[in-house]
Structures are given as structure tokens and as C-alpha cells.
């Protein structure tokens, strides 16, 4: 079986631009600008001033969208005159937008979401029961290479100790969780939807003319489900049900809470992230997995104010016993203390203009780099070898990027051929990284334009059930993440969506689930974030060596697959080798003995 890839390479800052190109006549929703009417975070000088600030906001005519009294902050819609009035006694900054941090997202298919656009997959052979290790894993675990990532973090051995405790809860702050999915329905304890706070013109509606409410009305699903698919992938990786069918999560016996901060297009206001973190802290949630992010220019007073707001909120969450684990980002830049970017450029697409890929040097990764957040880099399965010759039809084309063979004649070749657990070609790295976790990569651990290879199964069965990205559930209602359904006899439930994607988005839930297993095995560590994170790092496998290289600042050559020139630089790997400490932090997460 060979299928046309539904994926198109897209890094963090390009996701919405790609979507906008597919929906002509729409404009990208942007944060409010300084001096104009719009949406703002208003931060009191002290908690004692909060009540007076609230009264002043109402008197000025501002509409209070949400209150965050824990950190003395209001989210308001305000005119320029109201903003000026509030600024006289408080810090006022525009409420910015954060986006999904996945390295490889598909084009949307709004006319045929979820099961309506599902690709049916046949798995040859029948599943065999996996060796009992405290639990009997679901059938997916028995297929070679399908859940490669579980083995890399110490499973099934870790399940001899615990598969999680029902006392432990992980929140997924994302596009929602599909609570209609067989694997997630018994696990989702609560859905908290923050997106109505976007007002009468949600981000997705403003950018593309379509909201989750519109999709629900058109297709009959619940508005509060996951219409993107990203959040449901994460939820399944953490805690998909241990139910004898399909797949189970890393910590299948912990509970899940959906903190829905984004609708289908994968963007959220900073205030939605902040509100979700505070909600988790105030409701006894043990771990929050967040795979949204962006970059903050702290030389700009407005952006510095937002950064400090994250610092306060993370500190508050930790004081309440809540750990936040975040994706490190997919720009392949080096990140230092506080999330500061220490290298120039970012992973850029050949053929694009320089203006499309601004230099991130000196900006700060947010929220992953914020002090107190567990910042997680991504690793791949294995770097497959190139070949002296490739059979016809296996090298891929610009329109079908699932290359299953890479010629040795290609100019760009990955370092570390044959090695496992290499830093993914897109992943950020650096001294700020706390731990690494599987996030998946293409078969040859290179960007798609350099013939990086196929995502693996289920996009193609050339490599049987080996997955080079990372496999999990997705939403039955997804319009963004491709849906694969399995034929009878495969061990998977019929009519339910699964997918394989990649990114530091996929690494963060591995770390979140690992934290949940540790908290389950050691109840005394619950509500003690510092001790919990210390044990996560102490258990991490530091016997890993990285060979992935940094971006080249001098290689202007064409993409091996796309044939487009790199006039803006930073399109190709080939710089200096990234150190193992920069790639993995304390090491690759390991719960063999949690």
C-alpha cells in the first residue's frame, strides 16, 4: 500500500499562513496593537490594587473578558481611551497569540472532517498479546515498530511498578479532547472550554470565517470536542484507555482533563494559556501538558509584561502543586536561560522570502522557556540509511513527499545514520532543555524539502508497521490531523480515528505522562513539583549520544526534493554537531523504574 501524503512541512510561525493560503479572502487574526482598540491584559501594580483596578476598568467602559485575581490581572476588551486610562495605574499589554508547536501539520479539509475523510488501513496479520508487565497492553503494542516510542522510555518494564493512579490527573491544554472517542471517553473527567472568551469573533472565525460552533452545526458533533485533532493525539499518548482494543496511553490509569484553549485552527490567546494554568492549579491537577508556544521580544515593554505574567502564573501553579510540561519548539534554535534564543535564524523553507522567517536571536521561547516549566526537546525513532540506488517511485516528489528511499547522491544527508534517539531535525535544543522525549521525525531525519522521508505507517506500508513519526489517537471530528481507521481483525475498534504526527508537541505529553507515573508510584511526591521534576531528571537515561547537527548559515543550495534555492540561509542542517547535553538536557525520559 502506498498513499499520497496529506502532510506538508510547516513550522510554528508558518502554520496559519499556510492555512490562510488555502482559504482565499480571509485574513489572519492578530493580537491587539499598542494604542488601538482591542484585547489587553491589565496587570495591577499589587494584589492590593486589584479591586480598585477592576472598578476603574468598568468605569472606563472596558469590557472585562476574564478575571485572573490569583495574579492581579484582568483580560479586557478596551478602546484606546480606556486603555490609556487603565495604563495610568497598571501595566497594560496586548493579549498575543500562541500557536500549536507541531513540526508537521497537514492542510485542512474542512468539507470532510474526521471519519468522513478517513483513510482505511489494513494491517497484515493478527495482533498477539504482549508479554504481561503489570498490565496486558492493548493490541497496538504488539505490532512491530508501531509504538516504538514507548520502548524508548522504559515500557513495558515500568508498568510492573504502575500504570498510573486514578488519584493523579493530567490536563491537556490544547485544542480539546475528543470525548466521543472509544479510547478517550472513559478517561476524560472534565472539559473546560476557554474559547468562548474569545468573544463574538473567535480567532479561527476571524481568520478563516469558520468556528468550532460552525463545524458542530454543519457536521453534528459537539462544539466542545476537538475539531483539530492535535489535543486528542496528546491525550491518547498520555492516558488512552486500557480497554483491550486499539492502543493505551503511557499512563492509562490516570485521569484526563481537557483544557480547551484553541478551536480548530490551532491558535490561542496568551490569556487562554494563562487562565488554563491557573485553573489547573486551583483544581488540584497534578500535571499540565502544553504544546502551544511562540517567541517573546523582551526588549519590547509590552512583551516583557506578558513574559513576566507567565513567570507569575507558573510560580503560582508550582506553589499549588501543579507541574507544567511544555514543548520546546520546532525552529531548531539553541535556547538558553529563561528561554533566550542563542543562535541566529530558524529552520526556513527554501524558496521563501527572508521576511517570512525572522531571526529569533535574542527572543525568548514562551511558555516552554519560562522558569519553572519543564522544557522538553524531541527525539526520533532511528536515522535510516540512504541508498546507492532507489527503485522507481520510492524517492518521492514535491507533491508526494513520502519518500521511502533517499539516494546517496543527495547533497544533504543526516548525521548519525543507524542511530536511535537522535535529536529530531526540527527540535529546539540548548542549556534550557530539561529532558528529551520521543517526538518522532521523518525516516531520514531531515526536512521534507531535503527528502527527509516518509512519516512511516500508516501513510505507507513499505516499512510494514514501523512509524518514523509518533502514533496515537486523534479526534473523530478532526479537520486538521489526518484520520486513519483500521479494518476488522486488526485489534483496533472500528470507526475510530488514529494518526501519526511529529513535533516537540509530541514530546511534551511523553514527559507529562512520565511525571504522572512517577507521582502515581510515589504519592509523597504529589503536590511537590520540585521533587517530582528532580526525580524525572534523575531517572532520565543519560547514556545517549547525539549526532544531529545545527542549521547551516552558509548553505544556500537547493532542496534535494523541492529543487528550490535557499537564498535566505538556515534551510539545511549541516552546521556543528549539537552536544548531547544540549540535545537531551538531563537525558531521555525513562520510567522503567518510576
XYZ file of C-alpha atoms in Angstrom:
594
model
C 0.000 0.000 0.000
C 1.221 3.496 -0.869
C -0.781 6.575 -0.013
C -0.371 10.162 -1.042
C 0.929 12.083 1.946
C -1.541 14.504 3.454
C 1.240 16.292 5.316
C 3.064 19.441 4.317
C 6.061 20.699 6.244
C 5.068 23.639 8.382
C 6.921 25.139 11.304
C 5.410 27.110 14.126
C 5.348 30.584 12.644
C 4.039 29.410 9.246
C 1.037 27.302 10.256
C -1.645 29.957 9.920
C -0.072 31.461 6.821
C -0.384 28.067 5.107
C -3.996 27.762 6.168
C -4.815 31.281 5.041
C -3.472 30.498 1.568
C -5.952 27.653 1.327
C -8.903 29.805 2.259
C -8.784 32.901 -0.005
C -10.417 36.095 1.138
C -9.631 35.608 4.801
C -7.180 37.455 6.979
C -5.046 36.296 9.853
C -6.353 37.242 13.297
C -3.749 39.354 15.042
C -3.287 40.480 18.640
C -4.364 43.944 19.593
C -1.787 46.605 18.756
C -0.460 49.242 21.082
C -2.595 52.362 21.073
C -5.569 50.818 19.294
C -8.845 49.278 20.402
C -8.562 45.605 21.191
C -7.918 42.914 23.737
C -5.485 43.514 26.602
C -4.057 42.067 29.767
C -4.232 44.634 32.553
C -1.930 43.849 35.475
C -2.352 45.565 38.840
C 0.747 47.024 40.480
C -0.005 44.837 43.508
C -2.741 42.452 44.622
C -4.000 45.150 46.977
C -4.726 47.336 43.946
C -6.730 44.696 42.127
C -10.174 45.726 43.390
C -9.605 49.368 42.517
C -8.288 48.391 39.111
C -11.381 46.343 38.403
C -13.639 49.246 39.318
C -11.573 51.582 37.152
C -11.826 49.220 34.202
C -15.607 49.145 34.429
C -15.780 52.908 34.844
C -13.598 53.435 31.771
C -16.006 51.425 29.620
C -13.746 48.435 29.152
C -15.420 45.042 28.955
C -13.926 42.523 31.356
C -13.484 39.264 29.429
C -11.947 37.245 32.272
C -10.553 37.878 35.717
C -7.289 36.324 36.916
C -7.283 37.536 40.529
C -4.633 34.987 41.535
C -2.072 37.191 39.789
C -3.959 40.502 39.971
C -4.838 40.590 36.264
C -7.833 41.409 34.104
C -8.420 40.434 30.495
C -10.348 43.245 28.837
C -11.683 44.492 25.538
C -10.993 48.200 25.612
C -10.937 51.280 23.420
C -7.719 53.262 23.096
C -9.002 55.862 25.564
C -9.924 53.175 28.124
C -6.501 51.587 27.647
C -4.813 54.923 28.338
C -6.910 55.395 31.463
C -6.034 51.948 32.784
C -2.340 52.397 31.986
C -2.184 55.268 34.441
C -2.458 52.816 37.335
C -1.477 49.435 35.919
C 0.600 47.603 33.326
C -1.353 47.100 30.106
C -0.165 44.839 27.301
C -1.828 43.415 24.167
C -3.104 39.853 24.522
C -0.951 37.985 21.983
C -1.457 34.718 20.130
C 0.294 31.385 20.671
C 0.165 28.550 18.170
C 0.423 24.768 18.021
C 4.037 23.620 18.260
C 3.888 20.675 15.854
C 6.555 20.324 13.200
C 4.448 18.663 10.530
C 0.813 19.626 10.082
C -1.473 18.819 7.161
C -3.606 21.022 5.025
C -7.155 21.344 6.327
C -10.090 19.629 4.717
C -12.999 21.492 6.188
C -15.568 19.830 3.966
C -14.721 16.334 5.191
C -13.562 16.208 8.803
C -12.583 13.177 10.807
C -14.198 9.925 9.833
C -15.587 11.451 6.649
C -12.056 11.752 5.247
C -10.612 8.672 6.914
C -8.009 6.527 5.186
C -8.785 2.844 5.765
C -5.708 0.856 6.778
C -5.139 -2.888 6.598
C -2.631 -4.438 8.981
C -1.430 -7.802 7.750
C -1.593 -10.469 10.427
C -3.348 -10.514 13.766
C -2.200 -8.881 16.974
C -0.593 -11.088 19.566
C -0.870 -10.494 23.266
C 2.148 -8.577 24.535
C 4.129 -10.010 27.412
C 2.415 -9.158 30.654
C 4.206 -6.390 32.509
C 1.932 -5.421 35.365
C -0.755 -4.881 32.717
C -1.623 -6.502 29.409
C -1.140 -3.698 26.873
C -3.691 -3.094 24.144
C -3.121 -4.656 20.685
C -1.160 -1.735 19.176
C 1.717 -2.556 21.500
C 2.244 -5.924 19.805
C 2.751 -4.542 16.286
C 6.422 -4.142 15.480
C 7.515 -0.522 15.353
C 4.063 0.969 15.926
C 4.672 2.189 19.480
C 8.453 2.428 19.195
C 8.385 5.478 21.466
C 7.039 3.523 24.457
C 10.045 1.228 24.467
C 12.436 4.166 24.411
C 11.103 5.488 27.711
C 11.234 2.199 29.644
C 7.940 0.498 28.876
C 6.612 -2.127 29.373
C 9.034 -2.589 32.304
C 7.714 0.490 34.063
C 4.207 -0.913 34.112
C 5.428 -3.578 36.552
C 5.503 -0.738 39.080
C 2.488 1.288 37.983
C 0.284 2.122 35.029
C -0.890 5.201 36.877
C -3.247 6.036 39.712
C -6.791 7.344 39.459
C -5.769 9.895 42.081
C -3.443 11.559 39.582
C -4.803 13.897 36.904
C -3.147 15.318 33.801
C -4.658 18.279 31.988
C -4.183 18.740 28.252
C -4.183 22.459 27.430
C -4.780 22.268 23.700
C -7.474 22.037 21.018
C -9.649 19.862 23.252
C -10.096 16.121 23.742
C -12.499 14.021 21.707
C -14.631 12.620 24.494
C -16.658 10.669 21.907
C -13.608 8.539 21.004
C -13.688 4.988 22.411
C -10.139 5.390 23.755
C -10.783 8.736 25.470
C -14.436 8.629 26.518
C -13.818 6.769 29.800
C -10.754 8.886 30.611
C -11.923 12.479 30.172
C -13.114 13.572 33.598
C -13.899 17.164 32.695
C -13.962 19.574 29.759
C -13.256 23.249 30.429
C -13.699 25.374 27.322
C -11.850 28.708 27.427
C -12.515 29.619 23.796
C -15.885 31.357 24.351
C -13.776 34.073 25.997
C -12.515 34.965 22.526
C -15.810 36.807 22.131
C -18.131 37.130 19.165
C -15.227 36.722 16.732
C -13.109 33.712 17.777
C -9.567 33.570 16.378
C -10.448 30.855 13.857
C -13.634 32.635 12.816
C -11.814 35.924 12.332
C -9.016 34.341 10.335
C -10.957 31.854 8.227
C -14.648 32.549 8.688
C -15.256 29.231 10.440
C -15.545 28.478 14.160
C -15.996 25.265 16.103
C -19.658 26.194 16.511
C -19.988 26.361 12.727
C -18.341 22.962 12.321
C -20.616 21.498 15.001
C -23.685 22.859 13.243
C -22.526 21.534 9.871
C -21.408 18.072 10.929
C -23.462 17.380 14.034
C -20.648 16.939 16.543
C -20.356 18.674 19.919
C -18.815 22.161 19.756
C -16.625 21.452 22.780
C -14.914 18.426 21.247
C -11.555 18.585 19.458
C -12.114 19.796 15.889
C -8.381 19.959 15.176
C -7.150 16.540 16.343
C -3.916 17.728 17.954
C -5.172 17.687 21.535
C -6.687 14.214 21.156
C -3.338 12.873 19.917
C -1.729 14.209 23.083
C -4.472 12.907 25.369
C -4.241 9.442 23.852
C -0.475 9.351 24.235
C -0.826 10.227 27.909
C -3.760 8.108 29.007
C -5.760 6.351 26.278
C -7.888 3.690 27.979
C -6.548 0.244 28.768
C -9.574 -1.481 27.252
C -8.269 -4.436 25.214
C -8.673 -2.669 21.888
C -6.608 -0.207 19.886
C -3.907 1.453 21.930
C -3.403 2.540 25.519
C -1.580 5.558 26.858
C 1.713 5.685 28.720
C -0.179 6.207 31.982
C -3.545 4.605 31.146
C -4.911 4.666 34.699
C -4.560 8.393 35.358
C -7.391 10.817 34.670
C -7.549 13.448 31.918
C -8.964 16.953 31.919
C -9.494 18.845 28.670
C -8.494 22.499 28.998
C -9.687 23.635 25.572
C -7.700 26.777 24.787
C -7.996 26.671 20.999
C -10.511 25.963 18.291
C -9.809 24.032 15.100
C -7.159 26.343 13.583
C -4.679 25.873 16.423
C -4.208 29.349 17.878
C -4.916 30.714 21.356
C -4.551 33.980 23.200
C -1.889 34.223 25.886
C -4.731 34.843 28.325
C -6.247 31.450 27.460
C -2.980 29.679 28.274
C -2.597 31.657 31.491
C -6.195 31.023 32.541
C -5.803 27.297 31.868
C -2.670 27.083 34.014
C -4.401 28.914 36.865
C -7.474 26.692 36.591
C -5.305 23.589 36.828
C -3.520 24.964 39.870
C -6.744 25.849 41.672
C -8.380 22.497 40.928
C -5.683 20.151 42.142
C -4.463 18.989 38.736
C -1.056 17.348 39.010
C 0.413 17.958 35.558
C -0.424 20.238 32.644
C 0.791 19.281 29.165
C 1.084 22.313 26.893
C 2.205 22.153 23.263
C 1.479 25.729 22.235
C 4.137 28.400 22.094
C 5.867 31.303 20.466
C 8.667 33.802 20.958
C 8.727 36.963 23.054
C 10.846 40.049 22.433
C 11.573 41.160 25.976
C 13.117 44.434 24.783
C 9.547 45.496 23.995
C 7.870 46.622 27.258
C 4.524 45.148 26.248
C 6.024 41.740 25.527
C 8.154 41.863 28.657
C 4.965 42.403 30.665
C 3.412 39.286 29.127
C 6.570 37.278 29.843
C 6.514 38.351 33.483
C 2.848 37.372 33.641
C 3.856 33.831 32.607
C 6.562 33.856 35.284
C 3.983 34.754 37.934
C 1.446 32.193 36.764
C 3.980 29.352 36.601
C 5.217 30.268 40.074
C 1.632 30.266 41.351
C 0.924 26.880 39.755
C 4.001 25.332 41.336
C 3.018 26.768 44.705
C -0.267 24.861 44.360
C 1.476 21.614 43.418
C 0.961 21.714 39.639
C 3.787 20.917 37.206
C 3.690 22.355 33.672
C 5.488 20.415 30.922
C 5.897 22.176 27.578
C 7.155 21.550 24.071
C 10.490 23.232 23.405
C 9.596 24.414 19.891
C 10.364 23.330 16.340
C 12.601 26.064 14.961
C 15.874 24.150 15.527
C 17.408 27.003 17.514
C 19.563 26.889 20.661
C 17.707 28.040 23.755
C 19.324 29.252 26.976
C 18.295 30.513 30.396
C 14.754 31.819 30.584
C 14.151 30.585 27.045
C 16.508 33.070 25.357
C 17.404 32.104 21.777
C 21.192 31.929 21.488
C 21.589 31.240 17.752
C 20.679 33.156 14.618
C 17.972 32.205 12.146
C 15.411 29.425 12.344
C 14.604 26.388 10.203
C 13.402 28.018 6.964
C 11.776 26.787 3.774
C 13.732 27.081 0.505
C 12.108 29.474 -1.922
C 10.589 31.663 0.783
C 11.467 35.286 1.446
C 13.610 36.379 4.369
C 10.679 38.350 5.779
C 8.765 35.086 6.245
C 11.420 33.725 8.637
C 12.568 36.441 11.061
C 15.766 35.950 13.035
C 14.783 34.714 16.514
C 18.139 35.575 18.089
C 17.651 37.235 21.478
C 13.942 36.447 21.741
C 12.522 34.145 24.421
C 10.704 30.851 23.921
C 7.345 31.134 25.727
C 5.992 29.328 27.703
C 8.486 26.451 27.420
C 11.488 28.542 28.428
C 9.794 30.281 31.348
C 11.468 29.431 34.681
C 9.742 26.514 36.406
C 8.337 24.961 33.231
C 9.674 21.539 32.202
C 11.047 22.258 28.711
C 11.056 19.138 26.504
C 13.035 18.558 23.300
C 12.120 15.870 20.761
C 13.942 12.734 19.592
C 13.307 10.423 16.638
C 13.000 6.681 16.150
C 16.133 5.905 14.119
C 18.069 7.664 11.369
C 17.607 5.374 8.379
C 20.376 4.915 5.831
C 20.404 6.345 2.330
C 20.841 4.031 -0.676
C 23.136 3.820 -3.668
C 20.104 3.380 -5.881
C 16.367 3.722 -5.313
C 13.610 1.806 -7.121
C 11.303 3.938 -9.274
C 8.562 5.649 -7.286
C 10.328 5.482 -3.925
C 12.187 8.808 -3.956
C 9.127 10.989 -3.539
C 8.150 14.138 -5.446
C 7.327 17.689 -4.373
C 3.658 16.639 -4.458
C 4.163 13.295 -2.708
C 6.759 13.780 -0.004
C 6.595 10.288 1.493
C 9.970 9.174 0.165
C 10.807 5.666 1.332
C 14.296 5.731 -0.218
C 16.905 8.515 -0.158
C 19.744 8.460 -2.704
C 23.323 8.821 -1.501
C 23.701 11.295 -4.344
C 21.529 13.847 -2.498
C 23.615 16.765 -1.276
C 22.066 16.809 2.174
C 22.498 13.748 4.367
C 21.663 13.332 8.053
C 24.355 12.718 10.642
C 24.108 9.673 12.881
C 22.898 7.142 10.321
C 21.661 3.986 12.058
C 21.488 5.630 15.466
C 18.370 5.762 17.614
C 17.091 8.590 19.779
C 18.751 11.374 17.821
C 17.566 14.939 18.277
C 14.778 15.456 15.738
C 15.811 17.680 12.842
C 13.272 20.353 13.813
C 13.667 20.331 17.604
C 14.999 23.216 19.632
C 17.905 22.377 21.911
C 20.284 24.083 24.324
C 21.091 24.552 28.007
C 17.445 25.394 28.824
C 16.241 21.888 27.868
C 15.240 19.883 30.947
C 14.671 16.483 29.338
C 14.155 14.946 25.921
C 11.326 12.639 24.873
C 10.197 10.917 21.671
C 8.555 13.320 19.238
C 9.196 11.465 16.005
C 10.842 12.559 12.774
C 10.776 11.666 9.125
C 12.531 8.485 8.040
C 15.886 10.145 7.255
C 15.691 12.830 9.994
C 15.824 15.717 7.559
C 13.281 18.333 6.477
C 10.878 17.248 3.772
C 12.463 19.527 1.139
C 15.750 17.624 1.599
C 13.972 14.320 1.009
C 13.535 13.763 4.709
C 11.410 10.712 4.080
C 8.040 9.265 4.944
C 6.263 9.513 8.294
C 6.056 5.710 8.013
C 2.977 3.634 8.796
C 0.059 4.236 8.286
C 0.937 6.667 5.460
C 2.836 3.885 3.727
C 3.260 0.197 4.474
C 6.623 -0.074 2.705
C 8.215 -0.466 6.123
C 5.369 -2.598 7.499
C 4.158 -1.092 10.808
C 7.292 0.920 11.561
C 6.385 4.503 12.352
C 9.057 7.191 11.995
C 6.821 9.884 13.451
C 4.716 9.020 16.509
C 1.405 7.125 16.651
C -1.624 7.800 18.840
C -5.334 8.520 18.774
C -6.755 11.584 17.124
C -10.208 13.113 17.104
C -13.090 11.526 15.206
C -14.053 15.106 14.298
C -10.605 16.399 13.282
C -10.304 18.740 10.295
C -6.522 19.137 10.662
C -4.884 15.864 11.696
C -5.414 13.006 9.199
C -7.698 10.208 10.391
C -6.810 6.560 9.798
C -9.299 3.807 10.639
C -8.379 0.132 10.862
C -10.007 -2.863 9.219
C -11.589 -5.712 11.161
C -9.254 -8.222 12.741
C -6.582 -5.618 13.391
C -7.328 -5.345 17.093
C -8.463 -1.751 16.678
C -12.024 -0.543 17.299
C -13.984 0.090 14.126
C -14.745 3.642 13.040
C -12.312 5.388 15.369
C -9.521 7.751 14.291
C -5.772 7.264 14.780
C -2.797 9.087 13.292
C 0.963 9.587 13.284
C 2.438 13.087 13.535
C 5.667 14.638 14.785
C 6.917 17.605 16.763
C 8.002 18.766 20.167
C 4.223 18.813 20.645
C 4.502 15.026 20.756
C 7.490 15.058 23.136
C 5.758 17.117 25.841
C 2.998 14.531 26.568
C 5.610 11.774 26.904
C 7.206 13.818 29.678
C 3.806 14.704 31.160
C 2.758 11.048 31.297
C 6.121 10.126 32.818
C 5.585 12.707 35.559
C 2.135 11.186 36.147
C 3.612 7.681 36.504
C 6.207 8.957 38.982
C 3.503 10.736 41.003
C 1.453 7.521 40.954
C 4.356 5.387 42.145
C 5.370 7.903 44.826
C 2.295 9.622 46.286
C 4.539 11.597 48.648
C 5.895 13.479 45.614
C 2.459 14.655 44.516
C 1.965 18.390 45.049
C 5.732 18.827 45.322
C 6.751 19.947 41.821
C 10.434 20.448 42.588
C 10.794 16.924 43.988
C 8.746 15.423 41.155
C 10.847 17.106 38.476
C 14.051 16.202 40.293
C 13.087 12.531 40.146
C 12.104 12.824 36.472
C 15.587 14.139 35.710
C 17.340 11.631 37.965
C 15.600 8.737 36.182
C 16.365 10.090 32.715
C 18.613 7.990 30.500
C 21.843 9.949 30.074
C 23.508 7.145 28.122
C 22.503 8.722 24.823
C 24.725 10.415 22.258
C 23.554 12.965 19.746
C 24.951 13.408 16.224
C 22.287 15.737 14.775
C 23.838 18.962 13.531
C 22.752 22.567 13.837
C 21.455 24.691 10.961
C 23.977 25.806 8.390
C 24.266 29.574 7.979
C 26.237 29.258 4.730
C 24.438 26.573 2.688
C 22.374 28.342 0.020
C 21.889 25.232 -2.110
C 18.618 23.893 -3.447
C 16.414 21.489 -1.563
C 17.052 17.890 -2.592
C 13.353 17.236 -3.164
C 11.873 20.685 -3.750
C 14.660 21.980 -6.011
C 14.099 25.499 -4.642
C 17.111 27.615 -3.655
C 17.796 28.728 -0.075
C 18.589 32.388 -0.606
C 17.706 33.240 2.997
C 20.015 30.597 4.587
C 19.107 28.319 7.509
C 17.226 25.830 5.308
C 19.603 22.899 5.765
C 21.202 21.018 8.630
C 24.966 20.813 8.331
C 26.390 23.133 10.942
C 28.273 21.982 14.021
C 27.274 18.838 15.880
C 24.852 19.580 18.725
C 26.195 18.372 22.059
C 24.357 15.613 23.891
C 23.740 17.882 26.884
C 22.144 20.491 24.619
C 20.056 17.844 22.860
C 18.775 15.915 25.870
C 19.180 18.074 28.981
C 19.265 15.618 31.881
C 18.585 12.792 29.421
C 15.846 10.881 27.627
C 12.847 10.383 29.908
C 12.812 6.904 31.417
C 10.130 5.296 33.559
C 11.454 1.731 33.602
C 11.609 2.066 37.398
C 9.491 5.112 38.233
